Backbone as JSON Lines, residues from 0, in Angstrom:
{"i":0,"aa":"X","n":[-31.71,-23.66,-30.38],"ca":[-31.31,-24.83,-29.63],"c":[-32.16,-26.03,-30.04]}
{"i":1,"aa":"X","n":[-31.49,-27.13,-30.12],"ca":[-32.21,-28.32,-30.56],"c":[-32.62,-29.22,-29.39]}
{"i":2,"aa":"X","n":[-32.3,-28.87,-28.16],"ca":[-32.75,-29.62,-27.01],"c":[-31.82,-30.74,-26.59]}
{"i":3,"aa":"X","n":[-30.72,-30.94,-27.28],"ca":[-29.82,-32.03,-26.92],"c":[-28.69,-31.58,-26.02]}
{"i":4,"aa":"X","n":[-28.47,-30.29,-25.88],"ca":[-27.37,-29.77,-25.08],"c":[-27.87,-29.39,-23.69]}
{"i":5,"aa":"X","n":[-27.04,-29.64,-22.69],"ca":[-27.4,-29.24,-21.34],"c":[-26.59,-28.0,-20.91]}
{"i":6,"aa":"X","n":[-25.94,-27.33,-21.85],"ca":[-25.15,-26.13,-21.55],"c":[-26.09,-24.96,-21.28]}
{"i":7,"aa":"X","n":[-25.66,-24.06,-20.41],"ca":[-26.45,-22.88,-20.1],"c":[-26.33,-21.87,-21.22]}
{"i":8,"aa":"X","n":[-27.38,-21.16,-21.47],"ca":[-27.37,-20.1,-22.45],"c":[-26.83,-18.85,-21.75]}
{"i":9,"aa":"X","n":[-25.74,-18.3,-22.29],"ca":[-25.13,-17.12,-21.71],"c":[-25.53,-15.88,-22.49]}
{"i":10,"aa":"X","n":[-25.99,-14.9,-21.81],"ca":[-26.35,-13.67,-22.49],"c":[-25.31,-12.6,-22.17]}
{"i":11,"aa":"X","n":[-25.49,-11.42,-22.73],"ca":[-24.5,-10.36,-22.57],"c":[-24.42,-9.84,-21.14]}
{"i":12,"aa":"X","n":[-25.48,-9.94,-20.38],"ca":[-25.48,-9.42,-19.02],"c":[-24.53,-10.19,-18.11]}
{"i":13,"aa":"X","n":[-24.27,-11.42,-18.38],"ca":[-23.36,-12.21,-17.55],"c":[-21.93,-11.7,-17.7]}
{"i":14,"aa":"X","n":[-21.56,-11.28,-18.89],"ca":[-20.18,-10.86,-19.16],"c":[-19.93,-9.37,-18.97]}
{"i":15,"aa":"X","n":[-20.94,-8.58,-18.65],"ca":[-20.75,-7.14,-18.54],"c":[-19.73,-6.78,-17.46]}
{"i":16,"aa":"X","n":[-19.79,-7.39,-16.3],"ca":[-18.87,-7.06,-15.22],"c":[-17.5,-7.69,-15.39]}
{"i":17,"aa":"X","n":[-17.35,-8.65,-16.25],"ca":[-16.09,-9.35,-16.41],"c":[-15.19,-8.73,-17.46]}
{"i":18,"aa":"X","n":[-15.67,-7.79,-18.22],"ca":[-14.89,-7.2,-19.3],"c":[-14.07,-6.0,-18.86]}
{"i":19,"aa":"X","n":[-14.06,-5.7,-17.58],"ca":[-13.32,-4.54,-17.1],"c":[-11.84,-4.88,-16.98]}
{"i":20,"aa":"X","n":[-11.03,-3.91,-17.34],"ca":[-9.59,-4.06,-17.22],"c":[-9.16,-3.36,-15.93]}
{"i":21,"aa":"X","n":[-8.47,-4.08,-15.09],"ca":[-8.0,-3.51,-13.83],"c":[-6.58,-3.03,-14.03]}
{"i":22,"aa":"X","n":[-6.36,-1.76,-13.74],"ca":[-5.05,-1.15,-13.92],"c":[-4.38,-1.0,-12.55]}
{"i":23,"aa":"X","n":[-3.21,-1.53,-12.42],"ca":[-2.48,-1.47,-11.16],"c":[-1.42,-0.38,-11.28]}
{"i":24,"aa":"X","n":[-1.4,0.5,-10.31],"ca":[-0.42,1.58,-10.31],"c":[0.79,1.12,-9.52]}
{"i":25,"aa":"X","n":[1.78,0.61,-10.22],"ca":[2.97,0.09,-9.55],"c":[3.84,1.2,-8.98]}
{"i":26,"aa":"X","n":[3.78,2.38,-9.56],"ca":[4.56,3.51,-9.03],"c":[4.05,3.87,-7.64]}
{"i":27,"aa":"X","n":[2.74,3.83,-7.45],"ca":[2.17,4.12,-6.13],"c":[2.55,3.04,-5.13]}
{"i":28,"aa":"X","n":[2.54,1.79,-5.56],"ca":[2.93,0.7,-4.66],"c":[4.39,0.81,-4.25]}
{"i":29,"aa":"X","n":[5.27,1.16,-5.21],"ca":[6.69,1.34,-4.87],"c":[6.87,2.52,-3.91]}
{"i":30,"aa":"X","n":[6.12,3.59,-4.15],"ca":[6.21,4.75,-3.27],"c":[5.76,4.4,-1.85]}
{"i":31,"aa":"X","n":[4.68,3.63,-1.72],"ca":[4.21,3.24,-0.41],"c":[5.19,2.3,0.28]}
{"i":32,"aa":"X","n":[5.84,1.43,-0.49],"ca":[6.85,0.54,0.1],"c":[8.04,1.36,0.63]}
{"i":33,"aa":"X","n":[8.46,2.36,-0.13],"ca":[9.56,3.21,0.33],"c":[9.15,4.01,1.56]}
{"i":34,"aa":"X","n":[7.9,4.45,1.61],"ca":[7.41,5.19,2.77],"c":[7.42,4.29,4.0]}
{"i":35,"aa":"X","n":[7.01,3.04,3.85],"ca":[7.02,2.11,4.98],"c":[8.44,1.79,5.41]}
{"i":36,"aa":"X","n":[9.35,1.7,4.45],"ca":[10.75,1.46,4.8],"c":[11.33,2.65,5.58]}
{"i":37,"aa":"X","n":[10.91,3.86,5.25],"ca":[11.35,5.03,6.01],"c":[10.81,4.98,7.43]}
{"i":38,"aa":"X","n":[9.59,4.5,7.6],"ca":[9.03,4.34,8.94],"c":[9.82,3.32,9.75]}
{"i":39,"aa":"X","n":[10.21,2.21,9.13],"ca":[11.01,1.19,9.81],"c":[12.39,1.75,10.15]}
{"i":40,"aa":"X","n":[12.98,2.49,9.22],"ca":[14.28,3.1,9.47],"c":[14.21,4.11,10.61]}
{"i":41,"aa":"X","n":[13.15,4.87,10.66],"ca":[12.98,5.84,11.74],"c":[12.84,5.12,13.09]}
{"i":42,"aa":"X","n":[12.11,4.02,13.12],"ca":[12.02,3.25,14.36],"c":[13.37,2.68,14.76]}
{"i":43,"aa":"X","n":[14.17,2.23,13.8],"ca":[15.5,1.71,14.11],"c":[16.4,2.8,14.67]}
{"i":44,"aa":"X","n":[16.32,3.99,14.11],"ca":[17.11,5.11,14.63],"c":[16.66,5.47,16.04]}
{"i":45,"aa":"X","n":[15.38,5.38,16.29],"ca":[14.88,5.68,17.63],"c":[15.35,4.66,18.65]}
{"i":46,"aa":"X","n":[15.38,3.39,18.28],"ca":[15.89,2.35,19.18],"c":[17.37,2.59,19.45]}
{"i":47,"aa":"X","n":[18.11,2.97,18.42],"ca":[19.52,3.29,18.59],"c":[19.7,4.48,19.53]}
{"i":48,"aa":"X","n":[18.87,5.5,19.37],"ca":[18.97,6.7,20.21],"c":[18.66,6.39,21.67]}
{"i":49,"aa":"X","n":[17.7,5.53,21.91],"ca":[17.35,5.18,23.29],"c":[18.45,4.33,23.91]}
{"i":50,"aa":"X","n":[18.99,3.39,23.15],"ca":[19.96,2.48,23.74],"c":[21.31,3.15,24.01]}
{"i":51,"aa":"X","n":[21.72,4.08,23.19],"ca":[23.03,4.69,23.38],"c":[22.98,6.08,24.01]}
{"i":52,"aa":"X","n":[22.08,6.92,23.56],"ca":[22.04,8.29,24.06],"c":[21.02,8.49,25.16]}
{"i":53,"aa":"X","n":[20.13,7.52,25.35],"ca":[19.07,7.6,26.34],"c":[18.26,8.89,26.2]}
{"i":54,"aa":"X","n":[17.88,9.17,24.99],"ca":[17.14,10.38,24.67],"c":[15.66,10.05,24.53]}
{"i":55,"aa":"X","n":[14.91,10.17,25.61],"ca":[13.5,9.8,25.59],"c":[12.61,10.87,24.97]}
{"i":56,"aa":"X","n":[13.05,12.12,24.96],"ca":[12.23,13.17,24.35],"c":[12.1,12.94,22.85]}
{"i":57,"aa":"X","n":[13.16,12.5,22.23],"ca":[13.13,12.19,20.79],"c":[12.17,11.05,20.51]}
{"i":58,"aa":"X","n":[12.16,10.06,21.38],"ca":[11.28,8.9,21.19],"c":[9.82,9.31,21.32]}
{"i":59,"aa":"X","n":[9.52,10.11,22.32],"ca":[8.12,10.52,22.52],"c":[7.6,11.36,21.36]}
{"i":60,"aa":"X","n":[8.48,12.08,20.7],"ca":[8.04,12.91,19.58],"c":[7.99,12.15,18.26]}
{"i":61,"aa":"X","n":[8.9,11.2,18.07],"ca":[9.04,10.6,16.74],"c":[8.37,9.24,16.58]}
{"i":62,"aa":"X","n":[8.04,8.55,17.67],"ca":[7.39,7.24,17.53],"c":[6.02,7.36,16.85]}
{"i":63,"aa":"X","n":[5.18,8.32,17.22],"ca":[3.91,8.44,16.5],"c":[4.09,8.71,15.0]}
{"i":64,"aa":"X","n":[5.09,9.5,14.65],"ca":[5.35,9.78,13.23],"c":[5.79,8.52,12.5]}
{"i":65,"aa":"X","n":[6.65,7.73,13.13],"ca":[7.12,6.5,12.5],"c":[5.98,5.5,12.34]}
{"i":66,"aa":"X","n":[5.14,5.37,13.35],"ca":[4.0,4.45,13.25],"c":[2.99,4.93,12.21]}
{"i":67,"aa":"X","n":[2.83,6.24,12.1],"ca":[1.92,6.77,11.08],"c":[2.45,6.46,9.68]}
{"i":68,"aa":"X","n":[3.75,6.59,9.47],"ca":[4.34,6.24,8.17],"c":[4.16,4.76,7.86]}
{"i":69,"aa":"X","n":[4.21,3.93,8.87],"ca":[4.09,2.49,8.65],"c":[2.66,2.07,8.31]}
{"i":70,"aa":"X","n":[1.68,2.62,9.0],"ca":[0.33,2.07,8.92],"c":[-0.68,2.9,8.14]}
{"i":71,"aa":"X","n":[-0.29,4.05,7.62],"ca":[-1.24,4.84,6.85],"c":[-1.35,4.34,5.42]}
{"i":72,"aa":"X","n":[-2.49,4.6,4.81],"ca":[-2.67,4.27,3.4],"c":[-2.58,5.52,2.53]}
{"i":73,"aa":"X","n":[-2.31,6.65,3.15],"ca":[-2.13,7.9,2.42],"c":[-0.67,8.04,2.0]}
{"i":74,"aa":"X","n":[-0.44,8.77,0.93],"ca":[0.92,9.08,0.52],"c":[1.38,10.31,1.29]}
{"i":75,"aa":"X","n":[2.33,10.11,2.17],"ca":[2.87,11.21,2.97],"c":[4.19,11.67,2.35]}
{"i":76,"aa":"X","n":[5.06,10.72,2.03],"ca":[6.33,11.02,1.4],"c":[6.26,10.65,-0.08]}
{"i":77,"aa":"X","n":[6.82,11.48,-0.93],"ca":[6.83,11.21,-2.36],"c":[8.28,11.04,-2.82]}
{"i":78,"aa":"X","n":[8.57,9.92,-3.46],"ca":[9.93,9.6,-3.9],"c":[10.08,9.63,-5.41]}
{"i":79,"aa":"X","n":[9.1,10.13,-6.12],"ca":[9.14,10.13,-7.58],"c":[10.03,11.25,-8.08]}
{"i":80,"aa":"X","n":[10.94,10.91,-8.97],"ca":[11.82,11.91,-9.59],"c":[11.27,12.25,-10.97]}
{"i":81,"aa":"X","n":[11.01,13.52,-11.2],"ca":[10.48,13.92,-12.5],"c":[11.43,14.86,-13.18]}
């Protein structure tokens, strides 16, 4: 350096954490979206069952399952065709 530049000297340690490639698993994201849609569909069926058939036993059993499908981060249902 000749002393005329005010730029910072960058060493290799600054760039070590920035060279990582982040891989996104889109198949997992699609699977989770389908799982959440199944949870929404199950809730819609339950609302239909309560409004027309007045079946409260079905609601008491299936609402926790539908909410679990909606809010879990685990893969419960798998939609991948191999």
